[in-house]
Short mmCIF file of C-alpha atoms and ligand atoms in Angstrom, two decimals:
data_model
loop_
_atom_site.label_atom_id
_atom_site.label_comp_id
_atom_site.label_asym_id
_atom_site.label_seq_id
_atom_site.Cartn_x
_atom_site.Cartn_y
_atom_site.Cartn_z
CA MET Y 1085 14.42 -11.32 4.79
CA ARG Y 1086 12.57 -8.11 5.61
CA ILE Y 1087 11.66 -5.77 2.83
CA TYR Y 1088 11.49 -2.09 3.69
CA LYS Y 1089 10.03 0.41 1.29
CA PHE Y 1090 10.63 4.14 1.61
CA GLY Y 1091 8.54 6.37 -0.65
CA GLY Y 1092 9.34 9.79 -2.12
CA ALA Y 1093 7.86 11.71 0.83
CA SER Y 1094 10.19 9.95 3.27
CA VAL Y 1095 13.28 11.02 1.33
CA LYS Y 1096 12.21 14.39 0.08
CA ASP Y 1097 15.27 16.19 1.49
CA ALA Y 1098 18.54 15.62 3.31
CA GLU Y 1099 16.76 15.35 6.64
CA GLY Y 1100 14.61 12.55 5.19
CA VAL Y 1101 17.74 10.62 4.24
CA ARG Y 1102 19.18 11.12 7.72
CA ASN Y 1103 15.91 9.94 9.20
CA LEU Y 1104 15.97 6.82 7.00
CA ALA Y 1105 19.38 6.02 8.47
CA ARG Y 1106 18.00 6.52 11.99
CA VAL Y 1107 15.08 4.17 11.24
CA LEU Y 1108 17.59 1.54 10.13
CA GLN Y 1109 19.73 2.08 13.20
CA ALA Y 1110 16.67 1.64 15.41
CA THR Y 1111 15.25 -1.41 13.63
CA GLY Y 1112 18.49 -3.15 12.61
CA THR Y 1113 19.85 -3.90 9.18
CA ASP Y 1114 20.28 -7.65 9.26
CA LYS Y 1115 18.77 -9.41 6.22
CA THR Y 1116 17.05 -6.25 5.06
CA PHE Y 1117 16.18 -5.17 1.58
CA LEU Y 1118 15.56 -1.48 1.14
CA VAL Y 1119 13.37 -0.39 -1.79
CA VAL Y 1120 13.42 3.35 -2.39
CA SER Y 1121 11.40 5.69 -4.63
CA ALA Y 1122 12.57 8.86 -6.31
CA MET Y 1123 13.07 11.72 -3.87
CA GLY Y 1124 10.14 14.02 -3.14
CA LYS Y 1125 8.35 14.97 -6.34
CA MET Y 1126 11.22 13.96 -8.62
CA THR Y 1127 9.14 11.53 -10.68
CA ASN Y 1128 6.92 14.44 -11.67
CA ALA Y 1129 10.01 16.49 -12.41
CA MET Y 1130 11.38 13.74 -14.65
CA GLU Y 1131 8.01 13.49 -16.38
CA ALA Y 1132 8.34 17.19 -17.13
CA VAL Y 1133 11.71 16.45 -18.79
CA VAL Y 1134 10.05 13.88 -21.03
CA ASP Y 1135 7.17 16.22 -21.86
CA ALA Y 1136 9.64 18.95 -22.76
CA TYR Y 1137 11.55 16.50 -24.96
CA PHE Y 1138 8.40 15.85 -26.98
CA ASP Y 1139 6.70 19.25 -26.89
CA GLU Y 1140 9.34 21.89 -26.34
CA LYS Y 1141 12.89 20.68 -26.96
CA ASP Y 1142 14.37 23.98 -25.84
CA ALA Y 1143 13.00 23.46 -22.34
CA VAL Y 1144 14.74 20.08 -21.79
CA THR Y 1145 18.01 21.53 -20.55
CA ALA Y 1146 16.36 23.73 -17.93
CA ALA Y 1147 14.05 20.92 -16.78
CA LEU Y 1148 17.02 18.59 -16.27
CA GLU Y 1149 19.08 21.26 -14.61
CA SER Y 1150 16.41 21.81 -12.01
CA VAL Y 1151 16.37 18.08 -11.23
CA GLU Y 1152 20.16 18.16 -10.96
CA ALA Y 1153 20.12 21.24 -8.71
CA PHE Y 1154 17.61 19.58 -6.40
CA HIS Y 1155 19.83 16.51 -5.95
CA LEU Y 1156 23.01 18.56 -5.66
CA GLU Y 1157 21.54 20.55 -2.83
CA ILE Y 1158 20.81 17.35 -0.93
CA LEU Y 1159 24.32 16.05 -1.69
CA ARG Y 1160 25.90 19.21 -0.31
CA GLU Y 1161 24.06 18.76 2.94
CA LEU Y 1162 24.90 15.08 3.28
CA PHE Y 1163 28.44 15.02 1.91
CA PRO Y 1164 30.19 18.29 2.80
CA SER Y 1165 33.39 17.32 0.98
CA GLU Y 1166 32.91 17.90 -2.73
CA SER Y 1167 35.63 15.35 -3.42
CA HIS Y 1168 33.33 12.55 -2.23
CA PRO Y 1169 32.91 10.05 -5.10
CA VAL Y 1170 29.12 10.41 -4.97
CA TYR Y 1171 29.42 13.73 -6.81
CA LEU Y 1172 31.05 12.09 -9.80
CA LYS Y 1173 28.60 9.20 -9.75
CA LEU Y 1174 25.69 11.60 -9.70
CA LYS Y 1175 27.17 13.48 -12.63
CA ALA Y 1176 27.60 10.21 -14.52
CA LEU Y 1177 23.91 9.47 -14.16
CA PHE Y 1178 22.96 12.88 -15.50
CA ASN Y 1179 25.37 12.38 -18.40
CA GLU Y 1180 23.60 9.12 -19.16
CA VAL Y 1181 20.18 10.80 -19.36
CA ARG Y 1182 21.55 13.62 -21.50
CA GLY Y 1183 23.27 11.07 -23.75
CA PHE Y 1184 20.08 9.11 -24.13
CA LEU Y 1185 18.06 12.21 -25.02
CA ALA Y 1186 20.69 13.34 -27.49
CA TRP Y 1187 20.95 10.00 -29.32
CA ASN Y 1188 17.47 8.61 -29.01
CA LYS Y 1189 15.68 8.03 -32.28
CA SER Y 1190 12.49 6.47 -30.93
CA PRO Y 1191 9.40 8.62 -31.38
CA LYS Y 1192 7.53 6.52 -28.83
CA TYR Y 1193 6.55 8.51 -25.76
CA ALA Y 1194 6.12 5.52 -23.44
CA PHE Y 1195 9.52 4.07 -24.36
CA VAL Y 1196 11.30 7.40 -23.83
CA TYR Y 1197 9.36 7.91 -20.62
CA ASP Y 1198 10.64 4.68 -19.13
CA GLN Y 1199 14.24 5.33 -20.17
CA VAL Y 1200 14.21 8.79 -18.59
CA VAL Y 1201 11.81 8.85 -15.64
CA GLY Y 1202 13.49 5.94 -13.87
CA TYR Y 1203 16.55 8.09 -13.22
CA GLY Y 1204 14.62 9.52 -10.29
CA GLU Y 1205 15.05 6.16 -8.51
CA LEU Y 1206 18.62 5.63 -9.75
CA LEU Y 1207 19.60 8.97 -8.25
CA SER Y 1208 17.84 8.51 -4.94
CA THR Y 1209 19.27 5.05 -4.33
CA LEU Y 1210 22.78 6.18 -5.24
CA ILE Y 1211 22.56 9.00 -2.67
CA ILE Y 1212 21.02 6.81 0.02
CA SER Y 1213 23.44 3.93 -0.42
CA GLU Y 1214 26.45 6.26 -0.30
CA TYR Y 1215 25.08 8.11 2.72
CA LEU Y 1216 24.42 4.89 4.64
CA ASN Y 1217 27.96 3.72 3.90
CA GLN Y 1218 29.32 7.03 5.13
CA GLU Y 1219 27.31 6.61 8.35
CA GLY Y 1220 28.79 3.15 8.90
CA ILE Y 1221 25.71 1.29 7.71
CA ALA Y 1222 27.33 -1.07 5.21
CA ASN Y 1223 25.15 -1.92 2.24
CA SER Y 1224 25.21 -2.99 -1.38
CA LEU Y 1225 23.48 -0.99 -4.04
CA LEU Y 1226 21.64 -3.25 -6.47
CA ASP Y 1227 20.35 -2.30 -9.88
CA ILE Y 1228 16.87 -3.77 -9.68
CA ARG Y 1229 16.61 -3.75 -13.49
CA ARG Y 1230 18.87 -6.81 -13.48
CA TYR Y 1231 16.36 -8.67 -11.32
CA ILE Y 1232 12.83 -7.59 -12.21
CA LYS Y 1233 12.17 -8.68 -15.78
CA THR Y 1234 9.10 -7.48 -17.60
CA ASP Y 1235 7.48 -7.29 -21.01
CA ALA Y 1236 8.01 -4.22 -23.18
CA ASN Y 1237 4.61 -2.63 -22.60
CA TYR Y 1238 6.34 0.53 -21.46
CA ARG Y 1239 4.79 2.51 -18.57
CA ASP Y 1240 2.47 -0.33 -17.66
CA VAL Y 1241 4.46 -3.52 -17.90
CA SER Y 1242 3.65 -7.01 -16.70
CA VAL Y 1243 6.25 -8.83 -14.68
CA ASP Y 1244 7.81 -11.97 -16.09
CA TRP Y 1245 7.54 -13.89 -12.85
CA LYS Y 1246 9.60 -16.85 -13.96
CA LYS Y 1247 12.65 -14.84 -15.01
CA THR Y 1248 12.28 -12.48 -12.06
CA GLN Y 1249 12.05 -15.35 -9.61
CA GLU Y 1250 15.18 -16.93 -11.08
CA ALA Y 1251 17.16 -13.72 -10.90
CA ILE Y 1252 16.06 -12.70 -7.39
CA SER Y 1253 16.38 -16.08 -5.74
CA GLY Y 1254 20.15 -15.77 -6.15
CA LEU Y 1255 19.97 -13.16 -3.41
CA ALA Y 1256 18.15 -15.39 -0.94
CA GLY Y 1257 19.90 -16.25 2.29
CA SER Y 1258 22.16 -13.20 2.22
CA ARG Y 1259 22.54 -11.25 5.45
CA GLU Y 1260 23.56 -8.12 3.65
CA LEU Y 1261 21.65 -4.86 3.61
CA TYR Y 1262 20.63 -4.21 0.03
CA VAL Y 1263 19.52 -0.86 -1.32
CA THR Y 1264 17.58 -0.87 -4.55
CA GLN Y 1265 15.18 1.09 -6.73
CA GLY Y 1266 11.43 0.80 -6.64
CA PHE Y 1267 9.31 1.24 -9.76
CA LEU Y 1268 11.84 -0.16 -12.28
CA GLY Y 1269 12.43 -3.29 -14.25
CA SER Y 1270 13.83 -4.15 -17.63
CA ASP Y 1271 12.62 -5.90 -20.74
CA GLU Y 1272 14.16 -8.62 -22.83
CA ASN Y 1273 16.50 -6.18 -24.54
CA ASN Y 1274 17.49 -4.73 -21.19
CA PHE Y 1275 15.73 -1.43 -21.78
CA THR Y 1276 14.39 0.11 -18.60
CA THR Y 1277 10.70 -0.36 -17.91
CA THR Y 1278 8.50 1.13 -15.21
CA LEU Y 1279 5.75 -0.54 -13.22
CA GLY Y 1280 3.28 2.36 -13.28
CA ARG Y 1281 3.06 5.36 -10.96
CA GLU Y 1282 3.26 4.43 -7.31
CA GLY Y 1283 4.94 1.24 -8.46
CA SER Y 1284 7.58 1.07 -5.73
CA ASP Y 1285 5.25 -0.66 -3.29
CA TYR Y 1286 4.74 -3.27 -5.95
CA THR Y 1287 8.51 -3.66 -6.30
CA ALA Y 1288 8.71 -4.41 -2.57
CA ALA Y 1289 5.98 -7.01 -2.95
CA ILE Y 1290 7.66 -8.64 -5.96
CA ILE Y 1291 10.94 -8.98 -4.10
CA ALA Y 1292 9.14 -10.28 -1.02
CA TYR Y 1293 7.30 -12.87 -3.09
CA CYS Y 1294 10.45 -14.10 -4.82
CA LEU Y 1295 12.45 -14.29 -1.59
CA ASN Y 1296 9.65 -15.68 0.55
CA ALA Y 1297 10.32 -12.70 2.80
CA GLU Y 1298 9.23 -12.72 6.38
CA SER Y 1299 7.57 -9.29 6.08
CA VAL Y 1300 7.22 -6.09 4.08
CA THR Y 1301 7.17 -2.69 5.79
CA ILE Y 1302 6.03 0.39 3.95
CA TRP Y 1303 7.31 3.48 5.79
CA LYS Y 1304 4.98 6.44 5.47
CA ASP Y 1305 4.40 9.96 6.73
CA VAL Y 1306 1.15 8.81 8.32
CA PRO Y 1307 0.88 6.48 11.33
CA GLY Y 1308 -0.38 3.58 9.19
CA VAL Y 1309 -3.57 2.81 7.32
CA LEU Y 1310 -6.22 5.25 8.46
CA ASN Y 1311 -9.95 4.83 8.17
CA ALA Y 1312 -10.18 8.00 6.08
CA ASP Y 1313 -7.94 10.40 4.20
CA PRO Y 1314 -7.05 13.21 6.62
CA ARG Y 1315 -7.03 15.68 3.73
CA TYR Y 1316 -10.78 15.29 3.40
CA PHE Y 1317 -12.03 13.96 6.73
CA LYS Y 1318 -11.63 15.65 10.12
CA GLU Y 1319 -11.63 12.70 12.44
CA THR Y 1320 -9.47 9.80 11.38
CA ARG Y 1321 -8.56 6.61 13.19
CA LEU Y 1322 -5.65 4.29 12.77
CA LEU Y 1323 -6.55 0.77 11.73
CA ASN Y 1324 -4.35 -1.54 13.83
CA ARG Y 1325 -5.12 -4.64 11.84
CA ILE Y 1326 -6.84 -5.43 8.57
CA SER Y 1327 -6.98 -8.43 6.30
CA TYR Y 1328 -5.53 -8.51 2.78
CA ARG Y 1329 -9.08 -8.73 1.57
CA GLU Y 1330 -10.08 -5.57 3.44
CA ALA Y 1331 -7.02 -3.74 2.13
CA ILE Y 1332 -7.88 -4.81 -1.41
CA GLU Y 1333 -11.48 -3.66 -0.96
CA LEU Y 1334 -10.37 -0.30 0.40
CA ALA Y 1335 -7.99 0.15 -2.50
CA PHE Y 1336 -10.69 -0.89 -4.95
CA TYR Y 1337 -12.99 1.83 -3.72
CA GLY Y 1338 -10.23 4.40 -4.08
CA ALA Y 1339 -8.20 4.46 -0.86
CA THR Y 1340 -4.71 5.29 -1.99
CA VAL Y 1341 -2.70 3.77 0.86
CA ILE Y 1342 -1.81 0.44 -0.67
CA HIS Y 1343 -2.11 -0.52 -4.31
CA PRO Y 1344 -4.04 -3.77 -4.95
CA LYS Y 1345 -1.24 -4.95 -7.23
CA THR Y 1346 1.03 -4.80 -4.20
CA LEU Y 1347 -1.30 -6.85 -2.07
CA GLN Y 1348 -1.78 -9.75 -4.46
CA PRO Y 1349 1.72 -11.28 -4.32
CA LEU Y 1350 1.83 -10.79 -0.55
CA GLN Y 1351 -1.54 -12.38 -0.06
CA ARG Y 1352 -0.60 -15.34 -2.19
CA LYS Y 1353 2.31 -16.18 0.08
CA GLU Y 1354 0.72 -14.79 3.23
CA ILE Y 1355 3.58 -12.39 3.81
CA PRO Y 1356 2.59 -9.88 6.50
CA LEU Y 1357 2.59 -6.25 5.45
CA HIS Y 1358 3.25 -3.44 7.95
CA VAL Y 1359 2.46 0.17 7.23
CA LYS Y 1360 4.36 2.34 9.67
CA SER Y 1361 5.37 5.91 10.34
CA PHE Y 1362 8.92 6.86 9.48
CA ILE Y 1363 8.55 9.69 11.96
CA LYS Y 1364 7.69 7.33 14.84
CA PRO Y 1365 9.25 4.03 13.80
CA SER Y 1366 8.65 2.33 17.12
CA ASP Y 1367 4.88 2.80 16.91
CA PRO Y 1368 3.15 -0.37 15.74
CA GLY Y 1369 1.34 1.10 12.71
CA THR Y 1370 -1.01 -1.15 10.75
CA GLN Y 1371 -0.58 -4.85 10.16
CA VAL Y 1372 -2.14 -6.40 7.07
CA GLY Y 1373 -2.42 -10.16 7.17
CA LYS Y 1374 -4.51 -13.17 6.40
CA GLY Y 1375 -8.04 -13.24 7.75
CA MET Y 1376 -7.39 -10.48 10.29
CA ALA Y 1377 -10.69 -8.96 11.35
CA ILE Y 1378 -10.60 -5.22 11.03
CA GLU Y 1379 -9.55 -3.70 14.32
CA PRO Y 1380 -10.89 -1.32 15.52
CA ARG Y 1381 -14.15 -2.06 13.78
CA THR Y 1382 -14.91 1.43 12.62
CA PRO Y 1383 -16.49 2.84 9.48
CA CYS Y 1384 -13.94 3.52 6.71
CA PHE Y 1385 -14.54 6.46 4.40
CA ILE Y 1386 -13.31 6.88 0.88
CA LEU Y 1387 -13.92 9.92 -1.22
CA LYS Y 1388 -13.41 10.15 -4.97
CA LYS Y 1389 -13.82 13.67 -6.22
CA ASP Y 1390 -14.49 14.97 -9.67
CA GLN Y 1391 -16.35 11.98 -11.04
CA VAL Y 1392 -18.94 11.88 -13.79
CA LEU Y 1393 -22.45 10.52 -13.30
CA MET Y 1394 -24.10 9.46 -16.52
CA LYS Y 1395 -27.61 8.15 -16.94
CA LEU Y 1396 -28.63 6.42 -20.14
CA SER Y 1397 -32.13 5.45 -21.04
CA SER Y 1398 -33.50 3.89 -24.16
CA LEU Y 1399 -35.01 6.22 -26.72
CA ASP Y 1400 -38.04 4.02 -27.26
CA PHE Y 1401 -38.76 2.75 -23.74
CA SER Y 1402 -37.23 -0.63 -24.57
CA PHE Y 1403 -35.39 -2.48 -21.84
CA ILE Y 1404 -31.72 -1.94 -21.24
CA VAL Y 1405 -30.48 -5.49 -21.31
CA GLU Y 1406 -27.30 -7.50 -21.81
CA ASP Y 1407 -26.43 -6.41 -25.31
CA ASN Y 1408 -26.89 -2.68 -24.53
CA ILE Y 1409 -24.95 -3.05 -21.34
CA SER Y 1410 -22.10 -4.85 -23.00
CA GLU Y 1411 -21.98 -2.19 -25.71
CA ILE Y 1412 -21.96 0.57 -23.09
CA PHE Y 1413 -19.15 -1.13 -21.21
CA LYS Y 1414 -17.15 -1.57 -24.35
CA LEU Y 1415 -17.40 2.17 -25.05
CA LEU Y 1416 -16.46 3.02 -21.45
CA HIS Y 1417 -13.46 0.81 -21.90
CA ASP Y 1418 -12.54 2.21 -25.33
CA TYR Y 1419 -12.62 5.76 -23.97
CA LYS Y 1420 -10.60 4.69 -20.94
CA MET Y 1421 -13.16 5.61 -18.33
CA LYS Y 1422 -12.56 4.11 -14.93
CA VAL Y 1423 -15.94 2.82 -13.77
CA ASP Y 1424 -16.67 3.16 -10.07
CA LEU Y 1425 -20.31 2.27 -9.75
CA ILE Y 1426 -23.16 1.06 -11.91
CA GLN Y 1427 -26.89 0.74 -11.35
CA ASN Y 1428 -29.54 -0.33 -13.74
CA SER Y 1429 -33.29 -0.48 -13.93
CA ALA Y 1430 -35.55 -1.69 -16.72
CA ILE Y 1431 -35.09 1.26 -19.03
CA SER Y 1432 -32.14 3.11 -17.61
CA PHE Y 1433 -28.54 2.53 -16.76
CA SER Y 1434 -26.52 4.80 -14.49
CA VAL Y 1435 -22.78 4.77 -14.20
CA CYS Y 1436 -20.37 6.83 -12.14
CA PHE Y 1437 -16.85 7.03 -13.53
CA ASP Y 1438 -13.57 8.81 -13.60
CA ASN Y 1439 -12.98 10.76 -16.78
CA ARG Y 1440 -9.25 10.16 -16.46
CA PHE Y 1441 -8.13 10.98 -19.95
CA GLY Y 1442 -10.65 13.75 -20.64
CA ARG Y 1443 -12.45 11.82 -23.37
CA LEU Y 1444 -15.96 12.45 -22.09
CA PRO Y 1445 -17.12 14.57 -25.07
CA GLU Y 1446 -16.21 11.76 -27.50
CA LEU Y 1447 -17.99 9.18 -25.36
CA LEU Y 1448 -21.13 11.30 -25.08
CA GLN Y 1449 -21.12 11.91 -28.79
CA HIS Y 1450 -20.91 8.21 -29.42
CA LEU Y 1451 -23.74 7.32 -27.03
CA LYS Y 1452 -26.12 10.08 -28.00
CA GLY Y 1453 -27.14 8.46 -31.26
CA LYS Y 1454 -28.56 5.47 -29.42
CA TYR Y 1455 -29.64 6.55 -25.95
CA ARG Y 1456 -31.11 9.46 -24.10
CA VAL Y 1457 -28.04 10.62 -22.18
CA LYS Y 1458 -27.93 12.82 -19.13
CA HIS Y 1459 -24.70 13.51 -17.36
CA GLN Y 1460 -23.29 15.53 -14.53
CA GLU Y 1461 -19.62 16.32 -14.09
CA GLY Y 1462 -17.76 17.19 -10.91
CA VAL Y 1463 -19.74 14.91 -8.61
CA SER Y 1464 -18.25 13.17 -5.58
CA LEU Y 1465 -18.43 9.49 -4.82
CA TYR Y 1466 -18.41 8.57 -1.14
CA THR Y 1467 -17.92 5.01 -0.06
CA ILE Y 1468 -18.35 3.86 3.51
CA ARG Y 1469 -17.27 0.37 4.47
CA HIS Y 1470 -18.66 -1.02 7.74
CA PHE Y 1471 -21.17 1.81 7.79
CA ASP Y 1472 -23.53 2.78 10.56
CA THR Y 1473 -26.18 5.47 10.82
CA ARG Y 1474 -23.83 8.00 12.29
CA ALA Y 1475 -21.28 7.50 9.55
CA ILE Y 1476 -23.92 7.92 6.88
CA GLU Y 1477 -25.25 11.09 8.50
CA SER Y 1478 -21.79 12.57 8.64
CA ILE Y 1479 -21.46 12.15 4.90
CA LEU Y 1480 -24.90 13.16 3.76
CA ASN Y 1481 -25.08 16.28 5.89
CA GLY Y 1482 -27.60 18.03 3.63
CA GLY Y 1483 -25.76 17.12 0.40
CA ASP Y 1484 -27.75 16.36 -2.70
CA VAL Y 1485 -27.68 12.58 -3.17
CA LEU Y 1486 -27.83 11.66 -6.84
CA LEU Y 1487 -27.43 7.91 -6.46
CA GLU Y 1488 -27.19 5.42 -3.61
CA GLN Y 1489 -26.02 1.84 -3.58
CA ARG Y 1490 -26.06 -0.31 -0.51
CA GLY Y 1491 -24.59 -3.71 0.20
CA LYS Y 1492 -24.07 -5.57 3.44
CA GLU Y 1493 -20.74 -3.98 4.31
CA THR Y 1494 -20.53 -1.08 1.92
CA VAL Y 1495 -22.69 1.87 1.05
CA GLN Y 1496 -21.94 4.34 -1.75
CA TYR Y 1497 -23.33 7.76 -2.49
CA VAL Y 1498 -22.87 9.95 -5.48
CA ILE Y 1499 -23.26 13.46 -4.21
CA LYS Y 1500 -23.42 16.74 -6.03
CA SER Y 1501 -20.50 18.68 -4.62
N1 LIG G 824 8.56 7.20 -8.07
C1 LIG G 824 7.41 6.58 -8.60
C2 LIG G 824 6.21 7.48 -8.51
O1 LIG G 824 6.31 8.55 -7.93
C3 LIG G 824 7.14 5.24 -7.99
C4 LIG G 824 6.80 5.30 -6.53
O2 LIG G 824 7.22 6.20 -5.81
O3 LIG G 824 6.11 4.41 -6.07
O4 LIG G 824 5.16 7.11 -8.97
#
């Protein structure tokens, strides 16, 4: 089986859906599993519904209506006859969400989030499956929640691989074209769960793993995996081939193309991953596979903006050793800081991190009793893999380097931006 994943950007409007059908017509539909995200920015829009439900109940109706209007506009373009059954099915899904919000008694944000936000995917797959059928591309719409089983740690679940494997393997050997939702699963009580933002790639990998798929293709609005994010870097190059290991390293340093969680199941079964352009589906894109040397061998740049650099030193000139470091790490963990880089010397410890949940003031407060603390917010962390002098020069370019860390393949700079 081949697993195809189409993200929100690829189906952000009616033309995106038509294009998806064209990609399938060009590449064939035999033994293909289509995993689709919510359309465009609909996950954010559904998150706004949940936020309204908790913070401003009066705003829920309007927030849901705007999601409905967005989908209805796409329906009208794709299905000119309003008597097409898709209209009623769409309505039924909205009635379900409204019903849930009306009857729900749970005060738990994460639980409500998972029950509501996943409708983005349920809506997109309904529309896509119906459209493909209308275009003569026969397919079956699967509810992935029946197959991907998870724990009940809402918004950040772990997959129950055994149950998932059992459920999905029933689909093996089929020649049908399946259309299903990314991002979703269900717990023991059959409540909807979500795999974390950007989780649809992971869905594709889970299905691939359980079906021993021949490949996974992630269709994107870029030509493949690039050596730098075109939003921040002028000259970018397409990487034709990279290893799983390289892809995991790039993701670790902050490249957002492929999530490491997605790579792990693929790597374990050595299932090739293709990242291709849905605009030019016949272009080769990037292939990720076992032991593939990076080609072309070119420096890869990763930029993480808006980081915090914090330097701690002991108040009494004593060494910063294991017990201090473990205490510091525990605090970083407790305040949910995402650590990007550390460096220590005898009496100081520097750490660059992402203040994701805005809890920096609490952390500083906590540390100040024990250490001399200096910190700088809004710094940028540049990582260059496979660096050379030219690549380094292009980054430094007169910037104020606050910290440097160099390994054999990777160099990192914290720069005051
Ligand atoms: N729709 C979800 C999100 O936007 C999952 C995904 O697209 O990967 O995060």
